[in-house]
Amino acid sequence: MTKLLLSLHVLAAIVAVGPVTVAASMFPPTLRRALGASGSGSGSGSGSGSGSGDALTALRTLHRICRVYAGVGVAVPVFGFATAKSLGVLGDTWLIVSILLTAAAAGVLALLILPAQDRALDEVGASGSSSASASAPSASEPAPLSPGRLAMLTGVFNLLWATVTVLMIVRPGSTTGA
């Protein structure tokens, strides 16, 4: 049973976390292109032409991938806890650290990255339908989105998952021998 649970845990991680890390990493450069295409009227005749529309479509697709696979990603810790219980390692330090880092990664995704992607879609959609204004945000409205900040948050998310992966493989102090 342990091998089945471990297999399901690893498969869930590959199928769910992999697409989120890739799509989230592709979002900031695509956002830069979208803001560049819609933010300035320089270049060829139509400022909000197919370049901006293509980028907006790509942004929507990448965001949908992040949202859907983030939901599917719930299976990763579910199978992880079942595997850990089966192995008898629920109290091991490496596992507790992995759980905390997984929770941190989930928090970064759910509380920072996905809302920032939502805002970016709103900004790009609004700038495509009207001229890009440089007005200051109101007190209740968040500051304009920075693709660089979103890239940094995505990097933190990816680094957290990479660290969890290494901990799962190396398992410092583990006595299971598996």
PDB file of N, CA, C and O in Angstrom, residues 1-14 79 83:
ATOM      1  N   MET A   1       0.819  -1.192   0.000  1.00  0.00           N
ATOM      2  CA  MET A   1       0.000   0.000   0.000  1.00  0.00           C
ATOM      3  C   MET A   1       0.864   1.258   0.000  1.00  0.00           C
ATOM      4  O   MET A   1       0.516   2.250  -0.617  1.00  0.00           O
ATOM      5  N   THR A   2       2.002   1.222   0.696  1.00  0.00           N
ATOM      6  CA  THR A   2       2.898   2.372   0.769  1.00  0.00           C
ATOM      7  C   THR A   2       3.409   2.752  -0.614  1.00  0.00           C
ATOM      8  O   THR A   2       3.460   3.935  -0.954  1.00  0.00           O
ATOM      9  N   LYS A   3       3.771   1.746  -1.407  1.00  0.00           N
ATOM     10  CA  LYS A   3       4.282   2.032  -2.751  1.00  0.00           C
ATOM     11  C   LYS A   3       3.208   2.664  -3.629  1.00  0.00           C
ATOM     12  O   LYS A   3       3.499   3.569  -4.421  1.00  0.00           O
ATOM     13  N   LEU A   4       1.971   2.222  -3.489  1.00  0.00           N
ATOM     14  CA  LEU A   4       0.869   2.816  -4.247  1.00  0.00           C
ATOM     15  C   LEU A   4       0.660   4.273  -3.832  1.00  0.00           C
ATOM     16  O   LEU A   4       0.542   5.167  -4.685  1.00  0.00           O
ATOM     17  N   LEU A   5       0.632   4.520  -2.530  1.00  0.00           N
ATOM     18  CA  LEU A   5       0.446   5.887  -2.038  1.00  0.00           C
ATOM     19  C   LEU A   5       1.591   6.792  -2.473  1.00  0.00           C
ATOM     20  O   LEU A   5       1.367   7.935  -2.890  1.00  0.00           O
ATOM     21  N   LEU A   6       2.814   6.290  -2.375  1.00  0.00           N
ATOM     22  CA  LEU A   6       3.964   7.083  -2.796  1.00  0.00           C
ATOM     23  C   LEU A   6       3.902   7.371  -4.294  1.00  0.00           C
ATOM     24  O   LEU A   6       4.172   8.495  -4.735  1.00  0.00           O
ATOM     25  N   SER A   7       3.515   6.380  -5.077  1.00  0.00           N
ATOM     26  CA  SER A   7       3.374   6.582  -6.525  1.00  0.00           C
ATOM     27  C   SER A   7       2.318   7.639  -6.829  1.00  0.00           C
ATOM     28  O   SER A   7       2.532   8.527  -7.671  1.00  0.00           O
ATOM     29  N   LEU A   8       1.188   7.568  -6.147  1.00  0.00           N
ATOM     30  CA  LEU A   8       0.125   8.562  -6.358  1.00  0.00           C
ATOM     31  C   LEU A   8       0.581   9.952  -5.922  1.00  0.00           C
ATOM     32  O   LEU A   8       0.272  10.954  -6.585  1.00  0.00           O
ATOM     33  N   HIS A   9       1.328  10.024  -4.834  1.00  0.00           N
ATOM     34  CA  HIS A   9       1.845  11.299  -4.345  1.00  0.00           C
ATOM     35  C   HIS A   9       2.790  11.925  -5.378  1.00  0.00           C
ATOM     36  O   HIS A   9       2.659  13.107  -5.716  1.00  0.00           O
ATOM     37  N   VAL A  10       3.724  11.148  -5.885  1.00  0.00           N
ATOM     38  CA  VAL A  10       4.687  11.652  -6.864  1.00  0.00           C
ATOM     39  C   VAL A  10       3.977  12.019  -8.167  1.00  0.00           C
ATOM     40  O   VAL A  10       4.254  13.084  -8.752  1.00  0.00           O
ATOM     41  N   LEU A  11       3.072  11.177  -8.635  1.00  0.00           N
ATOM     42  CA  LEU A  11       2.329  11.499  -9.860  1.00  0.00           C
ATOM     43  C   LEU A  11       1.497  12.765  -9.699  1.00  0.00           C
ATOM     44  O   LEU A  11       1.452  13.610 -10.604  1.00  0.00           O
ATOM     45  N   ALA A  12       0.846  12.915  -8.558  1.00  0.00           N
ATOM     46  CA  ALA A  12       0.059  14.130  -8.313  1.00  0.00           C
ATOM     47  C   ALA A  12       0.959  15.358  -8.314  1.00  0.00           C
ATOM     48  O   ALA A  12       0.592  16.405  -8.864  1.00  0.00           O
ATOM     49  N   ALA A  13       2.134  15.232  -7.727  1.00  0.00           N
ATOM     50  CA  ALA A  13       3.070  16.360  -7.715  1.00  0.00           C
ATOM     51  C   ALA A  13       3.521  16.726  -9.124  1.00  0.00           C
ATOM     52  O   ALA A  13       3.560  17.907  -9.489  1.00  0.00           O
ATOM     53  N   ILE A  14       3.820  15.735  -9.928  1.00  0.00           N
ATOM     54  CA  ILE A  14       4.261  15.998 -11.299  1.00  0.00           C
ATOM     55  C   ILE A  14       3.130  16.606 -12.125  1.00  0.00           C
ATOM     56  O   ILE A  14       3.319  17.612 -12.808  1.00  0.00           O
ATOM     57  N   PHE A  79      -2.114  12.806  -0.575  1.00  0.00           N
ATOM     58  CA  PHE A  79      -1.376  11.556  -0.772  1.00  0.00           C
ATOM     59  C   PHE A  79      -0.073  11.558   0.028  1.00  0.00           C
ATOM     60  O   PHE A  79       0.396  10.506   0.474  1.00  0.00           O
ATOM     61  N   THR A  83       1.001   8.744   2.656  1.00  0.00           N
ATOM     62  CA  THR A  83       2.274   8.042   2.490  1.00  0.00           C
ATOM     63  C   THR A  83       3.110   8.138   3.760  1.00  0.00           C
ATOM     64  O   THR A  83       3.679   7.140   4.222  1.00  0.00           O
TER      65      THR A  83
END
